[in-house]
């Protein structure tokens, strides 16, 4: 059985492109429709009710593309809106928090796991809850890193300013005994090299992106919903904010994958969202 | 929502205990009922129809325990009997082949993946099929290793005889350019150290056990079927052959996990299967 409908992936901005890249790499037959809410990024400092409303608006928009699955590729939105979206959709809806939690549980030897994320994600306690729901013996150290998302949205991945911000944000966490650190925001994999440099070689970094792609694969395959092997997928990208910056970051980040696959830079129809491209 | 029913895990012998150990570690709240068909091991050299019949018999037995999920923790049985068992069960049924394939696709950088397994598994082409179903660009090198299962069933994990057998079996595969090697038989993780020594540090070994436990977690959690956090699970173990050898290997292998959890050595009721313990 083949299901050619796209996988809808949404994020507050460019962070969800880390999930897109892994889905393109691990499941190159699958078609993606992506929405980055770059006009309203970051979601991290916003009240939960507002994030729920934004997420709901984007899902309502993406539903028009008849997706076979919805992926909330934003930790903040997963933390506060996953259950809400699940309740109003007929297709499988997955977030990025449980995949990261599962990976950490699989990797940790010491049982001491660190989590970094936006204020919204850390304050929600969603990672601690997921980790302890699966394995109550895990000890969790959490740290909000509000400085990281703006750096990524500006494409500022590897500067001395970025290194200083990462060192400052992770100072407390470094004093703990963690052996695994969940990058609990889909923007953070853009900063992997800097975070690895600061945390040192004994701490394994866990990207939600890789794990989420693997769980998308698990759910589509076990439910008989993979795409056909004979069709080259055409991906679509939408953003709500300034189009050129989004397109530049997306092309830079997805480079290797994107050259092998046709891409449409889509024109969103929500409200007054500006045109891409 | 809590579902206290056990996870049923079956194998041709002791190999499936590698999956049990990972489930105990990753999901310590879940109750397990295990069946090792030690009287009829190994399944690898048997005709497909016979493996299908044996698997069906064991599932019919395990169904009495009202499991919430059935895990075919044997690659040979997964390769030839997974679809059959899925068709006759109402609960989710998962095998060990797709989890290993997904992990390899996630890890490989070169796209060159090796697979070792029993004759039955390798001849079925099930891994190659799964890998290419997910990602047609993956190049697969396969090698049957019929010498490995008898060594494990005898508890012979680290002798010079074992090293010689592993070197001999992997000679051809070592000449390939693989960067990831799927241990495509649940017995093989018992030989991880020896296999790693022979393949060298540039080849990452993928244990189906770890990945399968993670997929069990994904399916139970996304379907709202995890066990309660307030009940200590009591595991049950059954085997069809000589009980003492099975119990010795199980206790040795599960040692760390088992000391923290009560275990019942169960008396199977199929035909004339002998009593455990």
Coordinates of C-alpha atoms in Angstrom, one line a residue:
Chain A
X1 CA 0.0 0.0 0.0
X2 CA 1.3 3.5 -0.9
X3 CA 0.1 6.8 0.5
X4 CA 1.4 9.7 -1.6
X5 CA -0.1 12.4 0.6
X6 CA 2.6 14.7 2.1
X7 CA 3.9 14.9 5.6
X8 CA 3.1 18.3 7.1
X9 CA 5.9 19.8 9.2
X10 CA 5.5 23.0 11.1
X11 CA 7.7 25.2 13.3
X12 CA 7.8 28.7 14.7
X13 CA 10.5 29.5 12.1
X14 CA 13.5 27.8 10.5
X15 CA 14.2 25.3 13.4
X16 CA 11.9 22.7 12.0
X17 CA 14.2 22.5 8.9
X18 CA 16.4 20.3 11.0
X19 CA 13.6 17.8 11.1
X20 CA 12.9 18.3 7.3
X21 CA 16.6 17.6 6.5
X22 CA 16.5 14.3 8.5
X23 CA 13.2 13.2 6.9
X24 CA 14.7 14.0 3.4
X25 CA 17.8 11.9 4.3
X26 CA 16.1 9.0 6.1
X27 CA 12.9 8.9 4.0
X28 CA 13.8 10.3 0.5
X29 CA 10.6 9.1 -1.0
X30 CA 8.3 11.2 1.2
X31 CA 6.9 14.5 0.1
X32 CA 7.0 17.3 2.7
X33 CA 4.9 20.5 3.1
X34 CA 6.7 22.8 5.6
X35 CA 5.4 25.9 7.3
X36 CA 7.8 28.2 9.3
X37 CA 6.0 30.9 11.2
X38 CA 8.9 33.3 10.7
X39 CA 6.7 36.4 11.2
X40 CA 5.9 35.4 14.7
X41 CA 9.1 33.7 15.8
X42 CA 10.2 33.0 18.5
X43 CA 7.4 31.1 20.3
X44 CA 9.5 30.4 23.4
X45 CA 8.7 33.6 25.4
X46 CA 5.0 33.7 24.4
X47 CA 2.1 32.7 26.7
X48 CA 0.8 29.1 26.1
X49 CA -2.6 30.2 24.9
X50 CA -1.0 32.3 22.1
X51 CA 1.2 29.4 21.0
X52 CA -1.8 27.2 21.0
X53 CA -3.7 29.6 18.8
X54 CA -0.8 30.1 16.3
X55 CA -0.3 26.3 16.1
X56 CA -4.0 25.8 15.4
X57 CA -4.0 28.4 12.7
X58 CA -1.0 26.8 10.9
X59 CA -2.5 23.3 11.2
X60 CA -5.8 24.6 9.7
X61 CA -3.8 26.0 6.8
X62 CA -1.7 22.8 6.3
X63 CA -4.8 20.5 6.4
X64 CA -5.7 21.9 3.0
X65 CA -2.8 19.9 1.6
X66 CA -4.4 16.7 2.8
X67 CA -1.3 15.5 4.8
X68 CA -1.1 11.9 6.0
X69 CA 0.7 13.0 9.1
X70 CA 1.3 16.3 11.0
X71 CA 4.6 16.8 12.7
X72 CA 4.9 19.7 15.2
X73 CA 8.6 20.3 14.8
X74 CA 8.8 22.9 17.5
X75 CA 9.4 22.0 21.1
X76 CA 7.5 25.0 22.5
X77 CA 4.4 24.2 20.4
X78 CA 4.7 20.4 21.2
X79 CA 4.9 21.2 24.9
X80 CA 1.7 23.3 24.9
X81 CA -0.4 22.3 21.8
X82 CA 0.2 18.7 20.9
X83 CA -2.8 17.3 22.7
X84 CA -5.0 20.0 21.4
X85 CA -4.0 19.4 17.8
X86 CA -4.3 15.6 18.2
X87 CA -7.8 16.0 19.4
X88 CA -8.8 17.9 16.3
X89 CA -7.0 15.9 13.6
X90 CA -7.9 12.5 12.1
X91 CA -4.3 11.8 10.9
X92 CA -1.4 10.9 13.3
X93 CA 0.1 14.0 15.0
X94 CA 3.6 13.7 16.5
X95 CA 5.7 16.2 18.4
X96 CA 9.4 16.3 19.0
X97 CA 9.5 15.9 22.8
X98 CA 8.9 12.1 23.2
X99 CA 11.4 11.2 20.4
X100 CA 14.1 13.2 22.2
X101 CA 13.2 11.7 25.5
X102 CA 13.3 8.1 24.1
X103 CA 16.7 8.7 22.5
X104 CA 18.1 10.0 25.8
X105 CA 16.8 7.0 27.7
X106 CA 18.3 4.7 25.1
X107 CA 21.7 6.4 25.3
X108 CA 22.3 7.4 28.9
X109 CA 24.4 5.1 31.0
X110 CA 24.4 7.2 34.2
X111 CA 20.7 8.0 34.1
X112 CA 21.5 11.7 34.4
X113 CA 20.0 13.6 31.4
X114 CA 20.2 17.3 30.6
X115 CA 17.6 19.2 28.7
X116 CA 18.0 22.7 27.1
X117 CA 15.1 24.5 25.5
X118 CA 13.2 27.8 25.3
X119 CA 11.6 29.3 28.4
X120 CA 8.2 28.0 27.2
X121 CA 9.5 24.4 26.8
X122 CA 11.5 24.4 30.1
X123 CA 8.7 26.0 32.1
X124 CA 6.2 23.5 30.8
X125 CA 8.2 20.7 32.3
X126 CA 7.2 18.6 29.3
X127 CA 10.6 16.9 28.9
X128 CA 10.9 15.9 32.5
X129 CA 7.4 14.6 32.4
X130 CA 8.0 12.5 29.2
X131 CA 11.3 11.2 30.5
X132 CA 9.8 10.2 33.9
X133 CA 6.6 8.8 32.2
X134 CA 8.8 6.3 30.3
X135 CA 11.4 5.7 33.1
X136 CA 10.9 7.2 36.6
X137 CA 14.6 6.5 37.5
X138 CA 16.0 9.1 35.1
X139 CA 17.3 12.3 36.8
X140 CA 16.7 15.4 34.8
X141 CA 18.6 18.7 34.8
X142 CA 16.9 21.5 32.7
X143 CA 18.1 24.9 31.5
X144 CA 16.3 27.5 29.4
X145 CA 18.5 29.1 26.8
X146 CA 16.5 32.1 25.4
X147 CA 19.6 33.5 23.6
X148 CA 19.9 30.7 21.1
X149 CA 16.8 31.0 18.9
X150 CA 17.5 34.6 17.8
X151 CA 21.1 33.7 16.9
X152 CA 19.8 30.8 14.7
X153 CA 17.1 32.9 13.1
X154 CA 19.8 35.4 12.1
X155 CA 21.9 32.6 10.6
X156 CA 24.6 33.3 13.2
X157 CA 25.7 29.7 13.9
X158 CA 29.5 29.8 14.6
X159 CA 30.6 33.3 15.6
X160 CA 32.5 34.4 18.8
X161 CA 29.2 36.0 19.9
X162 CA 27.5 32.6 19.6
X163 CA 30.3 30.9 21.5
X164 CA 30.0 33.4 24.3
X165 CA 26.3 33.1 24.5
X166 CA 26.5 29.3 24.6
X167 CA 29.2 29.3 27.3
X168 CA 27.2 31.6 29.4
X169 CA 23.9 29.7 29.0
X170 CA 25.4 26.2 29.7
X171 CA 27.6 27.2 32.7
X172 CA 25.3 25.7 35.4
X173 CA 24.5 22.6 33.4
X174 CA 28.2 21.9 32.9
X175 CA 28.6 21.5 36.7
X176 CA 26.1 18.6 36.7
X177 CA 26.9 14.9 36.1
X178 CA 24.9 14.5 32.9
X179 CA 26.1 12.1 30.1
X180 CA 23.4 13.1 27.6
X181 CA 22.0 16.4 26.6
X182 CA 18.7 16.8 24.7
X183 CA 18.8 19.7 22.3
X184 CA 15.2 20.4 23.2
X185 CA 14.5 23.0 20.5
X186 CA 14.6 22.3 16.8
X187 CA 16.8 25.4 16.3
X188 CA 19.6 24.1 18.4
X189 CA 21.1 21.5 16.0
X190 CA 22.2 24.5 14.0
X191 CA 24.5 25.2 17.0
X192 CA 25.6 21.6 17.5
X193 CA 29.4 22.3 17.0
X194 CA 29.5 25.2 19.4
X195 CA 27.4 23.3 22.0
X196 CA 29.6 20.2 21.7
X197 CA 32.7 22.4 22.1
X198 CA 31.3 23.9 25.3
X199 CA 30.0 20.6 26.8
X200 CA 33.1 18.5 26.0
X201 CA 33.4 15.0 24.6
X202 CA 31.8 13.1 27.5
X203 CA 28.3 14.5 26.9
X204 CA 26.3 13.1 24.0
X205 CA 24.1 15.6 22.3
X206 CA 20.7 14.4 21.2
X207 CA 19.0 16.1 18.3
X208 CA 15.2 15.8 18.3
X209 CA 15.4 16.0 14.5
X210 CA 17.1 12.7 13.9
X211 CA 14.9 10.9 16.4
X212 CA 11.7 12.5 15.2
X213 CA 12.5 11.4 11.6
X214 CA 13.0 7.9 12.8
X215 CA 9.6 7.9 14.6
X216 CA 7.9 9.3 11.5
X217 CA 9.4 6.3 9.7
X218 CA 8.1 3.9 12.4
X219 CA 4.6 5.2 12.4
X220 CA 4.2 5.5 8.6
X221 CA 5.7 2.0 8.1
X222 CA 3.8 0.2 10.8
X223 CA 0.6 1.8 9.6
X224 CA 1.2 1.0 6.0
X225 CA 1.5 4.7 5.0
X226 CA 4.9 4.9 3.3
X227 CA 5.0 6.6 -0.2
X228 CA 5.7 4.7 -3.4
X229 CA 9.2 3.9 -4.6
X230 CA 8.5 5.1 -8.1
X231 CA 7.7 8.8 -7.6
X232 CA 10.1 11.6 -7.0
X233 CA 8.6 13.8 -4.3
X234 CA 8.2 17.6 -4.8
X235 CA 8.5 19.4 -1.5
X236 CA 6.8 22.7 -0.6
X237 CA 8.0 25.4 1.8
X238 CA 5.9 28.2 3.2
X239 CA 6.9 31.0 5.7
X240 CA 4.9 33.8 7.2
X241 CA 7.6 36.4 7.4
X242 CA 10.4 37.9 5.3
X243 CA 10.8 35.4 2.5
X244 CA 14.4 35.9 1.3
X245 CA 16.1 35.3 4.7
X246 CA 14.0 32.1 5.1
X247 CA 14.9 30.9 1.6
X248 CA 18.6 31.6 2.2
X249 CA 18.8 29.7 5.5
X250 CA 16.7 26.8 4.1
X251 CA 18.8 26.5 1.0
X252 CA 22.0 26.6 3.0
X253 CA 20.8 24.1 5.6
X254 CA 19.1 21.7 3.2
X255 CA 21.8 22.1 0.6
X256 CA 22.9 18.5 0.1
X257 CA 19.3 17.1 0.2
X258 CA 17.7 19.8 -1.8
X259 CA 19.9 19.6 -4.9
X260 CA 18.5 16.1 -5.4
X261 CA 14.9 17.0 -5.1
X262 CA 12.5 19.5 -6.7
X263 CA 11.2 22.2 -4.4
X264 CA 8.4 24.6 -4.6
X265 CA 8.6 27.8 -2.6
X266 CA 4.9 28.1 -1.8
X267 CA 2.7 31.1 -1.3
X268 CA 0.8 30.8 1.9
X269 CA -2.8 32.0 1.9
X270 CA -3.3 32.6 5.7
X271 CA -4.5 36.2 6.4
X272 CA -1.9 38.7 5.1
X273 CA 1.1 36.4 5.2
X274 CA 3.6 37.7 2.6
X275 CA 4.6 35.8 -0.5
X276 CA 7.7 33.7 -0.6
X277 CA 10.5 33.9 -3.1
Chain B
X1 CA -4.7 6.0 30.4
X2 CA -2.8 3.0 31.6
X3 CA -2.6 -0.4 30.1
X4 CA -1.2 -3.0 32.6
X5 CA -1.4 -6.0 30.2
X6 CA 2.1 -7.4 29.5
X7 CA 4.3 -7.1 26.4
X8 CA 4.7 -10.6 24.9
X9 CA 8.2 -11.2 23.5
X10 CA 9.2 -14.4 21.7
X11 CA 12.3 -15.9 20.2
X12 CA 13.7 -19.2 19.0
X13 CA 15.8 -19.3 22.2
X14 CA 17.8 -17.0 24.4
X15 CA 18.5 -14.3 21.7
X16 CA 15.3 -12.4 22.4
X17 CA 16.6 -11.7 25.9
X18 CA 18.7 -9.0 24.3
X19 CA 15.4 -7.2 23.5
X20 CA 14.0 -8.0 27.0
X21 CA 17.0 -6.4 28.6
X22 CA 16.6 -3.2 26.6
X23 CA 12.8 -3.1 27.3
X24 CA 13.5 -3.5 31.0
X25 CA 16.1 -0.7 30.9
X26 CA 14.2 1.7 28.7
X27 CA 10.7 0.9 29.9
X28 CA 11.1 -0.3 33.5
X29 CA 7.3 0.0 34.2
X30 CA 6.3 -2.5 31.5
X31 CA 5.6 -6.1 32.4
X32 CA 7.1 -8.8 30.1
X33 CA 6.0 -12.3 29.2
X34 CA 8.9 -14.0 27.4
X35 CA 8.9 -17.3 25.4
X36 CA 12.2 -18.9 24.2
X37 CA 11.7 -21.9 22.0
X38 CA 14.9 -23.5 23.2
X39 CA 13.8 -27.0 22.4
X40 CA 13.6 -26.2 18.7
X41 CA 16.4 -23.6 18.4
X42 CA 18.0 -22.6 16.0
X43 CA 15.3 -21.4 13.5
X44 CA 17.9 -20.1 11.0
X45 CA 18.4 -23.3 9.0
X46 CA 14.7 -24.4 9.1
X47 CA 12.3 -24.1 6.1
X48 CA 10.1 -21.0 6.2
X49 CA 6.8 -23.0 6.6
X50 CA 8.2 -24.7 9.7
X51 CA 9.3 -21.4 11.3
X52 CA 5.8 -20.0 10.5
X53 CA 4.2 -22.9 12.3
X54 CA 6.4 -22.7 15.4
X55 CA 5.8 -18.9 15.6
X56 CA 2.1 -19.4 15.3
X57 CA 2.1 -22.0 18.1
X58 CA 4.0 -19.7 20.4
X59 CA 1.8 -16.7 19.7
X60 CA -1.3 -18.9 20.3
X61 CA 0.3 -19.8 23.7
X62 CA 1.2 -16.2 24.6
X63 CA -2.2 -14.8 23.6
X64 CA -3.6 -16.5 26.8
X65 CA -1.7 -13.9 28.8
X66 CA -3.7 -11.1 27.1
X67 CA -0.7 -9.1 25.9
X68 CA -1.1 -5.5 24.7
X69 CA 1.6 -6.0 22.1
X70 CA 3.5 -9.0 20.5
X71 CA 7.2 -8.6 19.7
X72 CA 8.7 -11.2 17.4
X73 CA 12.3 -10.8 18.8
X74 CA 13.7 -13.3 16.3
X75 CA 14.9 -12.1 12.9
X76 CA 14.3 -15.4 11.2
X77 CA 10.7 -15.5 12.5
X78 CA 10.2 -11.8 11.6
X79 CA 11.5 -12.4 8.1
X80 CA 9.0 -15.2 7.3
X81 CA 6.1 -14.9 9.8
X82 CA 5.5 -11.3 10.7
X83 CA 2.8 -10.6 8.2
X84 CA 1.0 -13.9 9.1
X85 CA 1.0 -13.1 12.8
X86 CA -0.2 -9.5 12.1
X87 CA -3.1 -10.8 10.2
X88 CA -4.3 -13.0 13.0
X89 CA -3.8 -10.7 16.0
X90 CA -5.8 -7.7 17.2
X91 CA -2.9 -6.1 19.1
X92 CA 0.1 -4.4 17.5
X93 CA 2.7 -6.9 16.3
X94 CA 6.3 -5.8 15.7
X95 CA 9.4 -7.5 14.5
X96 CA 13.0 -6.7 14.7
X97 CA 13.9 -6.1 11.1
X98 CA 12.5 -2.6 10.4
X99 CA 13.9 -1.2 13.7
X100 CA 17.4 -2.3 12.7
X101 CA 17.0 -1.0 9.2
X102 CA 15.8 2.4 10.4
X103 CA 18.7 2.7 12.8
X104 CA 21.2 1.9 10.1
X105 CA 19.6 4.5 7.8
X106 CA 19.8 7.0 10.6
X107 CA 23.5 6.3 11.3
X108 CA 25.2 5.6 8.0
X109 CA 27.1 8.4 6.4
X110 CA 28.4 6.5 3.4
X111 CA 25.1 4.8 2.6
X112 CA 26.9 1.4 2.6
X113 CA 25.3 -0.9 5.2
X114 CA 26.2 -4.4 6.2
X115 CA 23.8 -7.0 7.5
X116 CA 24.6 -10.3 9.2
X117 CA 22.0 -12.9 10.2
X118 CA 21.0 -16.5 10.0
X119 CA 20.7 -18.3 6.7
X120 CA 16.9 -18.0 6.9
X121 CA 17.1 -14.2 7.5
X122 CA 19.7 -13.5 4.8
X123 CA 18.1 -15.8 2.2
X124 CA 14.7 -14.1 2.8
X125 CA 16.3 -10.7 1.7
X126 CA 14.1 -9.1 4.4
X127 CA 16.7 -6.6 5.5
X128 CA 17.6 -5.5 2.0
X129 CA 13.9 -5.1 1.2
X130 CA 13.2 -3.1 4.4
X131 CA 16.3 -0.8 3.9
X132 CA 15.4 -0.2 0.2
X133 CA 11.7 0.3 1.0
X134 CA 12.6 3.2 3.3
X135 CA 15.6 4.5 1.3
X136 CA 16.3 3.1 -2.2
X137 CA 19.8 4.8 -2.2
X138 CA 21.2 2.5 0.5
X139 CA 23.7 -0.1 -0.7
X140 CA 23.5 -3.4 1.2
X141 CA 26.1 -6.1 1.8
X142 CA 24.7 -9.3 3.5
X143 CA 26.4 -12.3 5.1
X144 CA 24.9 -15.3 6.7
X145 CA 26.7 -16.4 9.9
X146 CA 25.3 -19.8 10.8
X147 CA 28.1 -20.5 13.3
X148 CA 27.0 -17.7 15.7
X149 CA 23.7 -18.9 17.2
X150 CA 25.0 -22.3 18.5
X151 CA 27.9 -20.4 20.3
X152 CA 25.5 -18.1 22.0
X153 CA 23.0 -20.8 23.0
X154 CA 26.0 -22.6 24.7
X155 CA 26.8 -19.4 26.5
X156 CA 30.2 -19.3 24.7
X157 CA 30.5 -15.5 24.2
X158 CA 34.2 -14.6 24.4
X159 CA 36.4 -17.7 23.8
X160 CA 39.2 -18.1 21.2
X161 CA 36.8 -20.6 19.4
X162 CA 34.3 -17.7 19.2
X163 CA 36.9 -15.2 17.9
X164 CA 38.0 -17.7 15.3
X165 CA 34.4 -18.3 14.1
X166 CA 33.7 -14.6 14.0
X167 CA 36.9 -13.8 12.0
X168 CA 36.1 -16.6 9.6
X169 CA 32.5 -15.5 9.1
X170 CA 33.1 -11.8 8.6
X171 CA 36.2 -12.1 6.3
X172 CA 34.3 -11.2 3.1
X173 CA 32.2 -8.4 4.7
X174 CA 35.4 -6.7 6.1
X175 CA 36.6 -6.2 2.5
X176 CA 33.5 -4.0 1.8
X177 CA 33.2 -0.3 2.5
X178 CA 30.4 -0.5 5.0
X179 CA 30.3 2.0 7.9
X180 CA 27.4 0.4 9.8
X181 CA 26.7 -3.3 10.5
X182 CA 23.3 -4.5 11.5
X183 CA 23.4 -7.4 13.9
X184 CA 20.5 -9.0 12.2
X185 CA 19.9 -11.8 14.7
X186 CA 18.9 -11.1 18.3
X187 CA 21.6 -13.6 19.5
X188 CA 24.4 -11.5 18.1
X189 CA 24.5 -8.7 20.7
X190 CA 25.9 -11.4 23.0
X191 CA 28.9 -11.4 20.7
X192 CA 29.2 -7.6 20.4
X193 CA 32.7 -7.3 21.8
X194 CA 34.1 -10.0 19.5
X195 CA 32.4 -8.7 16.4
X196 CA 33.6 -5.1 17.2
X197 CA 37.1 -6.4 17.7
X198 CA 37.0 -8.1 14.3
X199 CA 35.3 -5.3 12.3
X200 CA 37.4 -2.4 13.8
X201 CA 36.4 1.0 15.2
X202 CA 35.2 2.5 11.9
X203 CA 32.2 0.2 11.6
X204 CA 29.2 1.0 13.9
X205 CA 27.3 -2.0 15.2
X206 CA 23.6 -1.8 15.3
X207 CA 21.7 -4.0 17.8
X208 CA 18.1 -4.7 16.8
X209 CA 17.5 -5.0 20.6
X210 CA 18.1 -1.3 21.4
X211 CA 16.1 -0.1 18.4
X212 CA 13.2 -2.5 18.9
X213 CA 12.8 -1.4 22.5
X214 CA 12.7 2.2 21.3
X215 CA 10.0 1.4 18.8
X216 CA 8.0 -0.5 21.4
X217 CA 8.1 2.7 23.4
X218 CA 7.0 4.8 20.4
X219 CA 4.0 2.6 19.6
X220 CA 2.9 2.2 23.2
X221 CA 3.2 5.9 24.0
X222 CA 1.6 7.2 20.8
X223 CA -1.3 4.8 21.2
X224 CA -1.8 5.6 24.9
X225 CA -0.9 2.1 26.0
X226 CA 2.0 2.6 28.5
X227 CA 1.8 1.0 31.9
X228 CA 1.1 2.9 35.2
X229 CA 3.9 4.5 37.1
X230 CA 2.6 3.1 40.4
X231 CA 3.0 -0.7 39.9
X232 CA 6.1 -2.7 40.0
X233 CA 6.0 -5.2 37.1
X234 CA 6.4 -8.9 37.6
X235 CA 8.0 -10.5 34.5
X236 CA 7.5 -14.1 33.4
X237 CA 9.8 -16.3 31.4
X238 CA 9.0 -19.5 29.6
X239 CA 11.2 -21.9 27.6
X240 CA 10.4 -25.0 25.7
X241 CA 13.8 -26.9 26.2
X242 CA 16.2 -27.6 29.0
X243 CA 15.3 -25.2 31.7
X244 CA 18.5 -24.8 33.7
X245 CA 20.7 -23.7 30.9
X246 CA 18.1 -21.1 29.9
X247 CA 17.7 -19.9 33.4
X248 CA 21.5 -19.6 33.8
X249 CA 21.9 -17.6 30.6
X250 CA 18.9 -15.4 31.4
X251 CA 20.1 -14.6 34.9
X252 CA 23.6 -13.8 33.7
X253 CA 22.5 -11.7 30.8
X254 CA 19.7 -9.8 32.6
X255 CA 21.6 -9.6 35.8
X256 CA 21.6 -5.8 36.4
X257 CA 18.0 -5.4 35.4
X258 CA 16.6 -8.5 37.0
X259 CA 17.9 -7.8 40.6
X260 CA 15.6 -4.8 40.6
X261 CA 12.4 -6.6 39.4
X262 CA 10.5 -9.7 40.6
X263 CA 10.6 -12.5 38.1
X264 CA 8.4 -15.6 37.7
X265 CA 10.0 -18.6 35.9
X266 CA 6.9 -19.8 34.2
X267 CA 5.7 -23.3 33.4
X268 CA 4.6 -23.4 29.7
X269 CA 1.5 -25.5 28.9
X270 CA 2.1 -26.2 25.2
X271 CA 2.2 -29.9 24.4
X272 CA 4.9 -31.6 26.4
X273 CA 7.2 -28.6 27.0
X274 CA 9.2 -29.2 30.2
X275 CA 8.9 -27.3 33.4
X276 CA 11.3 -24.3 34.2
X277 CA 13.5 -23.9 37.2

